[in-house]
């Protein structure tokens, strides 16, 4: 515990305790919480939010915000599904391009990165506030999703694609492998690379970062692109799990991601926070969701309780900062 | 005539630093008192105490003979004491009339805003000030000079008995200055007391009745303006009890490192007065070149221009090691061997939430990386190296830099540039807000670095500092270079002389 305390900040330590208490309470009050089935169920459910939240953390660390991740998730999921099902055909050139699972997934991710790039470009080149730039993307990407799917789900995507969402490998569900890999890369990226250090410096003091020779625009564009790419990964996972791309997938997922980031102790004004904190935040939200369902709490109350938890997390974080 | 406003034995301390000590001042109706002194002499502090901005001080304030104790600026305003601040306190998205009546809006019988009356009153006020703008125009759409007049109008709306003006002309043009002087004359005729702060001594001689000279928080000279000559004034402003340690001059210039020719920096607020006006100078290898000037002289803009920050508004040539450089960003400037320690440490220097170690390595991340990944071991090595050589006092590399003292923060910033071994190191007010010990350590460091062959440009508004560390001194005033001294020739008086425009009555 002491060793753990050394490697975590106060906020994360408190979150960890909160999570522990939460799990203990649920274990005592429900029959099903402490079962392997339920454990993997929760883990699978939070995988998507973990992917998105990691991208969100990067953006928030630069003192930005990305509201478009839910829509990007839907659009990229739909495009991946569409390419898998019917490829691209250009009748006038008598051309048809079919897609393997890998090809379709990569195309979806590339699209996500591209949409994120547009966000980053708008923020840096045209100085559009991140809130507005990504709000515009939220609307546009949702519109594109509707256009692409014509408002209907795209289904029947094949077993090998479905494996990404529902399959198991070495006793662990595929979405958990994938989100775990994302977390691992992000932890190394933020903690061990120049790029990561630049992110913290920009969020901590953009002026000082600029005068230290840090390429502000380049770093920000990369960060938004990564957030878009990770939203696309989330889109692939959601689509694969349901074997269907829903036009209204990912609605308000950006809010869950922001909640995870905030509960994890990342400051919305930038420069302070960690990937592991966010993962912790996502786990807390996931366990809370799961527990409230197991306890048969009405969905309306679930929302109220989640809101209170978010508020509480920020209030506690603020008082931590003051006492530092 | 009895004094309208009087202060007695006012002393003000900021966390250990004495900003004002035992200042006495008496202001009479119908007279303009000019307050002069170097940057940091305590002028603005005094004004802020007299107008209720600072409420904890020692001493007494008397208004019309009876003691008053302000607890907030509004108390002073209610007595008829108004202040026109150096910085504009206007809201750009509101109209001129809305700004002028902010906080004291006129209401009609129904309790709603009486817009037409406010606009009418604003119109009369603006006519009095000869400012030809629509009262409903947004303040943000006005030129800075016009905004300054609006700020003045705001102060004149209430019937004041005492008006403080803190550098009201720093942003306005000639014709507006004339209007302002007319207003001051009128206020004087109405029997009001006026206190005027400005660095433009010609203005003060033209308009003030009394002069009060502040230095290091004390009044060092005062009297009617007719009895003080320019030479006396310069003496008062510059003279110090402290013995100045002068650096012995270097004789030769082994090699020119930086050559600046005809540098012009466009001023977006006033195209007739460029921020930098035809600046040319050279910097030798291993030389410490001091740049002195009062606030607004263009010193900071010069450093920023050399660092690639104003590339779009800049004209002229910069040659580094004989090569033409037009840096478009700090990234390019740094790559070419430039380094800048900025004036405002908190705003531009440190990343406050980051640790000391991470601030230190921010410019040299390649050096603390192994196989493309940041290495904790190399971070620690870098930290140990600089904390011992720069005598940085911190509890460890993981301490947040915001918890260090100003002097130690500055050493960290110096360290991150020294590690890059720059060709030219620019230091903008390197010892501002730093205690005496750290100051002398930084002076030592500067001479050590110059001995190692780094060329150093130091900006300072403290003459003793400039004299103590520079091999050569340039003086700037109003965007121009006005003098150059080898350190042997420089004295406090001739430096001060050069930063004050020539066209003063003798």
PDB file of N, CA, C and O in Angstrom, chain A residues 188 190-195 197-198 200-205 207-216 271 324, chain B residues 307 309 330-331 334 342 346-352 354 358 361-363 365-366 372-374 376 379 416-417:
ATOM      1  N   UNK A 188       3.304   4.800 -21.705  1.00  0.00           N
ATOM      2  CA  UNK A 188       4.687   5.011 -22.127  1.00  0.00           C
ATOM      3  C   UNK A 188       4.819   6.361 -22.847  1.00  0.00           C
ATOM      4  O   UNK A 188       5.734   7.144 -22.587  1.00  0.00           O
ATOM      5  N   UNK A 190       3.029   9.115 -22.575  1.00  0.00           N
ATOM      6  CA  UNK A 190       2.948  10.304 -21.719  1.00  0.00           C
ATOM      7  C   UNK A 190       4.101  10.372 -20.724  1.00  0.00           C
ATOM      8  O   UNK A 190       4.561  11.460 -20.385  1.00  0.00           O
ATOM      9  N   UNK A 191       4.565   9.225 -20.264  1.00  0.00           N
ATOM     10  CA  UNK A 191       5.564   9.259 -19.199  1.00  0.00           C
ATOM     11  C   UNK A 191       6.994   9.179 -19.676  1.00  0.00           C
ATOM     12  O   UNK A 191       7.908   9.622 -18.991  1.00  0.00           O
ATOM     13  N   UNK A 192       7.197   8.621 -20.870  1.00  0.00           N
ATOM     14  CA  UNK A 192       8.564   8.261 -21.238  1.00  0.00           C
ATOM     15  C   UNK A 192       9.046   8.891 -22.545  1.00  0.00           C
ATOM     16  O   UNK A 192      10.134   8.576 -23.007  1.00  0.00           O
ATOM     17  N   UNK A 193       8.227   9.705 -23.179  1.00  0.00           N
ATOM     18  CA  UNK A 193       8.693  10.258 -24.441  1.00  0.00           C
ATOM     19  C   UNK A 193       8.667  11.791 -24.417  1.00  0.00           C
ATOM     20  O   UNK A 193       7.995  12.403 -23.601  1.00  0.00           O
ATOM     21  N   UNK A 194       9.433  12.347 -25.342  1.00  0.00           N
ATOM     22  CA  UNK A 194       9.465  13.794 -25.526  1.00  0.00           C
ATOM     23  C   UNK A 194       8.069  14.333 -25.799  1.00  0.00           C
ATOM     24  O   UNK A 194       7.644  15.337 -25.248  1.00  0.00           O
ATOM     25  N   UNK A 195       7.363  13.606 -26.675  1.00  0.00           N
ATOM     26  CA  UNK A 195       6.019  14.017 -27.056  1.00  0.00           C
ATOM     27  C   UNK A 195       5.134  14.163 -25.817  1.00  0.00           C
ATOM     28  O   UNK A 195       4.412  15.153 -25.655  1.00  0.00           O
ATOM     29  N   UNK A 197       6.095  14.649 -22.698  1.00  0.00           N
ATOM     30  CA  UNK A 197       6.539  15.770 -21.888  1.00  0.00           C
ATOM     31  C   UNK A 197       6.037  17.083 -22.479  1.00  0.00           C
ATOM     32  O   UNK A 197       5.613  17.991 -21.772  1.00  0.00           O
ATOM     33  N   UNK A 198       6.058  17.162 -23.810  1.00  0.00           N
ATOM     34  CA  UNK A 198       5.567  18.364 -24.489  1.00  0.00           C
ATOM     35  C   UNK A 198       4.089  18.605 -24.167  1.00  0.00           C
ATOM     36  O   UNK A 198       3.656  19.733 -23.969  1.00  0.00           O
ATOM     37  N   UNK A 200       2.422  17.795 -21.475  1.00  0.00           N
ATOM     38  CA  UNK A 200       2.294  18.359 -20.123  1.00  0.00           C
ATOM     39  C   UNK A 200       2.761  19.816 -20.085  1.00  0.00           C
ATOM     40  O   UNK A 200       2.157  20.650 -19.415  1.00  0.00           O
ATOM     41  N   UNK A 201       3.839  20.112 -20.803  1.00  0.00           N
ATOM     42  CA  UNK A 201       4.381  21.475 -20.759  1.00  0.00           C
ATOM     43  C   UNK A 201       3.409  22.465 -21.401  1.00  0.00           C
ATOM     44  O   UNK A 201       3.185  23.561 -20.890  1.00  0.00           O
ATOM     45  N   UNK A 202       2.799  22.045 -22.511  1.00  0.00           N
ATOM     46  CA  UNK A 202       1.853  22.934 -23.194  1.00  0.00           C
ATOM     47  C   UNK A 202       0.655  23.217 -22.295  1.00  0.00           C
ATOM     48  O   UNK A 202       0.214  24.350 -22.154  1.00  0.00           O
ATOM     49  N   UNK A 203       0.138  22.164 -21.655  1.00  0.00           N
ATOM     50  CA  UNK A 203      -0.999  22.363 -20.773  1.00  0.00           C
ATOM     51  C   UNK A 203      -0.631  23.134 -19.516  1.00  0.00           C
ATOM     52  O   UNK A 203      -1.429  23.871 -18.966  1.00  0.00           O
ATOM     53  N   UNK A 204       0.605  22.969 -19.062  1.00  0.00           N
ATOM     54  CA  UNK A 204       1.036  23.611 -17.830  1.00  0.00           C
ATOM     55  C   UNK A 204       1.314  25.089 -17.997  1.00  0.00           C
ATOM     56  O   UNK A 204       1.026  25.892 -17.120  1.00  0.00           O
ATOM     57  N   UNK A 205       1.905  25.473 -19.111  1.00  0.00           N
ATOM     58  CA  UNK A 205       2.141  26.880 -19.416  1.00  0.00           C
ATOM     59  C   UNK A 205       2.545  27.003 -20.881  1.00  0.00           C
ATOM     60  O   UNK A 205       3.696  26.784 -21.236  1.00  0.00           O
ATOM     61  N   UNK A 207       2.881  29.539 -22.845  1.00  0.00           N
ATOM     62  CA  UNK A 207       3.902  30.548 -23.143  1.00  0.00           C
ATOM     63  C   UNK A 207       5.301  30.012 -22.903  1.00  0.00           C
ATOM     64  O   UNK A 207       6.184  30.144 -23.747  1.00  0.00           O
ATOM     65  N   UNK A 208       5.487  29.436 -21.723  1.00  0.00           N
ATOM     66  CA  UNK A 208       6.803  28.914 -21.384  1.00  0.00           C
ATOM     67  C   UNK A 208       7.192  27.805 -22.357  1.00  0.00           C
ATOM     68  O   UNK A 208       8.352  27.702 -22.762  1.00  0.00           O
ATOM     69  N   UNK A 209       6.217  26.993 -22.740  1.00  0.00           N
ATOM     70  CA  UNK A 209       6.500  25.913 -23.677  1.00  0.00           C
ATOM     71  C   UNK A 209       6.960  26.471 -25.018  1.00  0.00           C
ATOM     72  O   UNK A 209       7.942  26.007 -25.602  1.00  0.00           O
ATOM     73  N   UNK A 210       6.283  27.519 -25.503  1.00  0.00           N
ATOM     74  CA  UNK A 210       6.639  28.108 -26.782  1.00  0.00           C
ATOM     75  C   UNK A 210       8.061  28.670 -26.722  1.00  0.00           C
ATOM     76  O   UNK A 210       8.868  28.442 -27.602  1.00  0.00           O
ATOM     77  N   UNK A 211       8.354  29.381 -25.618  1.00  0.00           N
ATOM     78  CA  UNK A 211       9.679  29.988 -25.487  1.00  0.00           C
ATOM     79  C   UNK A 211      10.775  28.954 -25.237  1.00  0.00           C
ATOM     80  O   UNK A 211      11.946  29.263 -25.314  1.00  0.00           O
ATOM     81  N   UNK A 212      10.372  27.732 -24.897  1.00  0.00           N
ATOM     82  CA  UNK A 212      11.372  26.681 -24.746  1.00  0.00           C
ATOM     83  C   UNK A 212      11.576  25.926 -26.052  1.00  0.00           C
ATOM     84  O   UNK A 212      12.275  24.927 -26.089  1.00  0.00           O
ATOM     85  N   UNK A 213      10.929  26.384 -27.109  1.00  0.00           N
ATOM     86  CA  UNK A 213      11.123  25.775 -28.413  1.00  0.00           C
ATOM     87  C   UNK A 213      10.269  24.551 -28.672  1.00  0.00           C
ATOM     88  O   UNK A 213      10.633  23.699 -29.484  1.00  0.00           O
ATOM     89  N   UNK A 214       9.155  24.441 -27.980  1.00  0.00           N
ATOM     90  CA  UNK A 214       8.273  23.297 -28.203  1.00  0.00           C
ATOM     91  C   UNK A 214       7.301  23.614 -29.344  1.00  0.00           C
ATOM     92  O   UNK A 214       6.704  24.686 -29.368  1.00  0.00           O
ATOM     93  N   UNK A 215       7.197  22.703 -30.331  1.00  0.00           N
ATOM     94  CA  UNK A 215       6.306  22.961 -31.479  1.00  0.00           C
ATOM     95  C   UNK A 215       4.841  22.776 -31.082  1.00  0.00           C
ATOM     96  O   UNK A 215       4.275  21.694 -31.249  1.00  0.00           O
ATOM     97  N   UNK A 216       4.240  23.837 -30.571  1.00  0.00           N
ATOM     98  CA  UNK A 216       2.902  23.771 -29.988  1.00  0.00           C
ATOM     99  C   UNK A 216       1.869  23.197 -30.957  1.00  0.00           C
ATOM    100  O   UNK A 216       1.145  22.260 -30.628  1.00  0.00           O
ATOM    101  N   UNK A 271      -2.218  20.205 -18.082  1.00  0.00           N
ATOM    102  CA  UNK A 271      -0.919  20.088 -17.441  1.00  0.00           C
ATOM    103  C   UNK A 271      -0.811  19.119 -16.279  1.00  0.00           C
ATOM    104  O   UNK A 271       0.276  18.829 -15.820  1.00  0.00           O
ATOM    105  N   UNK A 324      -2.201  21.169  -0.945  1.00  0.00           N
ATOM    106  CA  UNK A 324      -0.844  20.820  -1.385  1.00  0.00           C
ATOM    107  C   UNK A 324       0.165  21.897  -1.049  1.00  0.00           C
ATOM    108  O   UNK A 324      -0.089  23.060  -1.234  1.00  0.00           O
TER     109      UNK A 324
ATOM    110  N   UNK B 307      14.428  36.627 -31.012  1.00  0.00           N
ATOM    111  CA  UNK B 307      14.098  35.241 -30.679  1.00  0.00           C
ATOM    112  C   UNK B 307      13.018  34.675 -31.603  1.00  0.00           C
ATOM    113  O   UNK B 307      12.483  33.613 -31.368  1.00  0.00           O
ATOM    114  N   UNK B 309       9.987  35.987 -32.340  1.00  0.00           N
ATOM    115  CA  UNK B 309       8.591  36.082 -31.899  1.00  0.00           C
ATOM    116  C   UNK B 309       7.748  37.087 -32.686  1.00  0.00           C
ATOM    117  O   UNK B 309       6.544  37.066 -32.601  1.00  0.00           O
ATOM    118  N   UNK B 330      10.539  30.712 -32.185  1.00  0.00           N
ATOM    119  CA  UNK B 330      11.580  30.395 -31.202  1.00  0.00           C
ATOM    120  C   UNK B 330      12.287  29.084 -31.528  1.00  0.00           C
ATOM    121  O   UNK B 330      13.476  28.943 -31.249  1.00  0.00           O
ATOM    122  N   UNK B 331      11.564  28.146 -32.136  1.00  0.00           N
ATOM    123  CA  UNK B 331      12.176  26.858 -32.455  1.00  0.00           C
ATOM    124  C   UNK B 331      13.414  27.065 -33.324  1.00  0.00           C
ATOM    125  O   UNK B 331      14.481  26.513 -33.072  1.00  0.00           O
ATOM    126  N   UNK B 334      16.208  28.941 -31.381  1.00  0.00           N
ATOM    127  CA  UNK B 334      16.898  28.063 -30.434  1.00  0.00           C
ATOM    128  C   UNK B 334      17.849  27.136 -31.178  1.00  0.00           C
ATOM    129  O   UNK B 334      18.986  26.929 -30.769  1.00  0.00           O
ATOM    130  N   UNK B 342      12.914  34.961 -20.119  1.00  0.00           N
ATOM    131  CA  UNK B 342      11.944  36.043 -20.256  1.00  0.00           C
ATOM    132  C   UNK B 342      11.789  36.876 -18.981  1.00  0.00           C
ATOM    133  O   UNK B 342      12.180  36.454 -17.892  1.00  0.00           O
ATOM    134  N   UNK B 346       6.803  34.035 -14.137  1.00  0.00           N
ATOM    135  CA  UNK B 346       5.612  33.241 -13.884  1.00  0.00           C
ATOM    136  C   UNK B 346       4.821  33.004 -15.169  1.00  0.00           C
ATOM    137  O   UNK B 346       4.329  31.922 -15.421  1.00  0.00           O
ATOM    138  N   UNK B 347       4.696  34.064 -15.975  1.00  0.00           N
ATOM    139  CA  UNK B 347       3.861  33.960 -17.167  1.00  0.00           C
ATOM    140  C   UNK B 347       4.557  33.207 -18.282  1.00  0.00           C
ATOM    141  O   UNK B 347       3.945  32.414 -18.987  1.00  0.00           O
ATOM    142  N   UNK B 348       5.854  33.466 -18.472  1.00  0.00           N
ATOM    143  CA  UNK B 348       6.535  32.930 -19.655  1.00  0.00           C
ATOM    144  C   UNK B 348       7.693  31.985 -19.349  1.00  0.00           C
ATOM    145  O   UNK B 348       8.234  31.368 -20.257  1.00  0.00           O
ATOM    146  N   UNK B 349       8.106  31.917 -18.091  1.00  0.00           N
ATOM    147  CA  UNK B 349       9.327  31.185 -17.787  1.00  0.00           C
ATOM    148  C   UNK B 349       9.108  29.759 -17.328  1.00  0.00           C
ATOM    149  O   UNK B 349       9.545  28.815 -17.978  1.00  0.00           O
ATOM    150  N   UNK B 350       8.393  29.615 -16.232  1.00  0.00           N
ATOM    151  CA  UNK B 350       8.273  28.283 -15.647  1.00  0.00           C
ATOM    152  C   UNK B 350       6.973  27.604 -16.081  1.00  0.00           C
ATOM    153  O   UNK B 350       6.019  28.250 -16.461  1.00  0.00           O
ATOM    154  N   UNK B 351       6.987  26.268 -16.014  1.00  0.00           N
ATOM    155  CA  UNK B 351       5.737  25.515 -16.087  1.00  0.00           C
ATOM    156  C   UNK B 351       5.437  25.161 -14.635  1.00  0.00           C
ATOM    157  O   UNK B 351       6.011  24.218 -14.089  1.00  0.00           O
ATOM    158  N   UNK B 352       4.572  25.950 -13.982  1.00  0.00           N
ATOM    159  CA  UNK B 352       4.510  25.943 -12.518  1.00  0.00           C
ATOM    160  C   UNK B 352       4.214  24.586 -11.887  1.00  0.00           C
ATOM    161  O   UNK B 352       4.791  24.235 -10.876  1.00  0.00           O
ATOM    162  N   UNK B 354       4.920  21.664 -13.005  1.00  0.00           N
ATOM    163  CA  UNK B 354       5.915  20.625 -13.280  1.00  0.00           C
ATOM    164  C   UNK B 354       7.021  20.663 -12.237  1.00  0.00           C
ATOM    165  O   UNK B 354       7.273  21.679 -11.608  1.00  0.00           O
ATOM    166  N   UNK B 358      11.870  18.438 -14.349  1.00  0.00           N
ATOM    167  CA  UNK B 358      11.253  18.466 -15.675  1.00  0.00           C
ATOM    168  C   UNK B 358      11.349  19.845 -16.297  1.00  0.00           C
ATOM    169  O   UNK B 358      11.491  19.976 -17.515  1.00  0.00           O
ATOM    170  N   UNK B 361      14.843  20.115 -17.778  1.00  0.00           N
ATOM    171  CA  UNK B 361      15.180  19.334 -18.963  1.00  0.00           C
ATOM    172  C   UNK B 361      14.345  19.713 -20.183  1.00  0.00           C
ATOM    173  O   UNK B 361      14.516  19.138 -21.253  1.00  0.00           O
ATOM    174  N   UNK B 362      13.469  20.700 -20.027  1.00  0.00           N
ATOM    175  CA  UNK B 362      12.502  20.999 -21.080  1.00  0.00           C
ATOM    176  C   UNK B 362      13.151  21.370 -22.414  1.00  0.00           C
ATOM    177  O   UNK B 362      12.611  21.084 -23.475  1.00  0.00           O
ATOM    178  N   UNK B 363      14.311  21.998 -22.375  1.00  0.00           N
ATOM    179  CA  UNK B 363      14.958  22.406 -23.629  1.00  0.00           C
ATOM    180  C   UNK B 363      15.939  21.359 -24.145  1.00  0.00           C
ATOM    181  O   UNK B 363      16.478  21.513 -25.226  1.00  0.00           O
ATOM    182  N   UNK B 365      15.517  17.693 -24.022  1.00  0.00           N
ATOM    183  CA  UNK B 365      14.964  16.362 -23.810  1.00  0.00           C
ATOM    184  C   UNK B 365      15.736  15.276 -24.564  1.00  0.00           C
ATOM    185  O   UNK B 365      15.791  14.145 -24.128  1.00  0.00           O
ATOM    186  N   UNK B 366      16.371  15.665 -25.700  1.00  0.00           N
ATOM    187  CA  UNK B 366      17.176  14.656 -26.405  1.00  0.00           C
ATOM    188  C   UNK B 366      18.298  14.164 -25.501  1.00  0.00           C
ATOM    189  O   UNK B 366      18.670  12.994 -25.531  1.00  0.00           O
ATOM    190  N   UNK B 372      15.331   6.852 -27.547  1.00  0.00           N
ATOM    191  CA  UNK B 372      14.067   7.515 -27.828  1.00  0.00           C
ATOM    192  C   UNK B 372      13.136   7.630 -26.634  1.00  0.00           C
ATOM    193  O   UNK B 372      12.064   8.206 -26.740  1.00  0.00           O
ATOM    194  N   UNK B 373      13.525   7.050 -25.496  1.00  0.00           N
ATOM    195  CA  UNK B 373      12.675   7.166 -24.313  1.00  0.00           C
ATOM    196  C   UNK B 373      13.369   7.995 -23.240  1.00  0.00           C
ATOM    197  O   UNK B 373      14.577   7.911 -23.063  1.00  0.00           O
ATOM    198  N   UNK B 374      12.575   8.796 -22.542  1.00  0.00           N
ATOM    199  CA  UNK B 374      13.126   9.622 -21.471  1.00  0.00           C
ATOM    200  C   UNK B 374      13.653   8.722 -20.355  1.00  0.00           C
ATOM    201  O   UNK B 374      13.011   7.742 -19.997  1.00  0.00           O
ATOM    202  N   UNK B 376      14.930   8.287 -16.476  1.00  0.00           N
ATOM    203  CA  UNK B 376      14.938   8.874 -15.130  1.00  0.00           C
ATOM    204  C   UNK B 376      16.366   9.092 -14.643  1.00  0.00           C
ATOM    205  O   UNK B 376      16.668  10.077 -13.991  1.00  0.00           O
ATOM    206  N   UNK B 379      17.789  12.130 -16.182  1.00  0.00           N
ATOM    207  CA  UNK B 379      17.142  13.289 -15.559  1.00  0.00           C
ATOM    208  C   UNK B 379      17.826  13.637 -14.242  1.00  0.00           C
ATOM    209  O   UNK B 379      18.147  14.785 -13.974  1.00  0.00           O
ATOM    210  N   UNK B 416      18.323  25.527 -17.744  1.00  0.00           N
ATOM    211  CA  UNK B 416      17.820  24.814 -18.917  1.00  0.00           C
ATOM    212  C   UNK B 416      18.404  25.395 -20.194  1.00  0.00           C
ATOM    213  O   UNK B 416      18.469  24.715 -21.211  1.00  0.00           O
ATOM    214  N   UNK B 417      18.821  26.662 -20.156  1.00  0.00           N
ATOM    215  CA  UNK B 417      19.462  27.229 -21.340  1.00  0.00           C
ATOM    216  C   UNK B 417      20.959  26.976 -21.360  1.00  0.00           C
ATOM    217  O   UNK B 417      21.547  26.720 -22.415  1.00  0.00           O
TER     218      UNK B 417
END
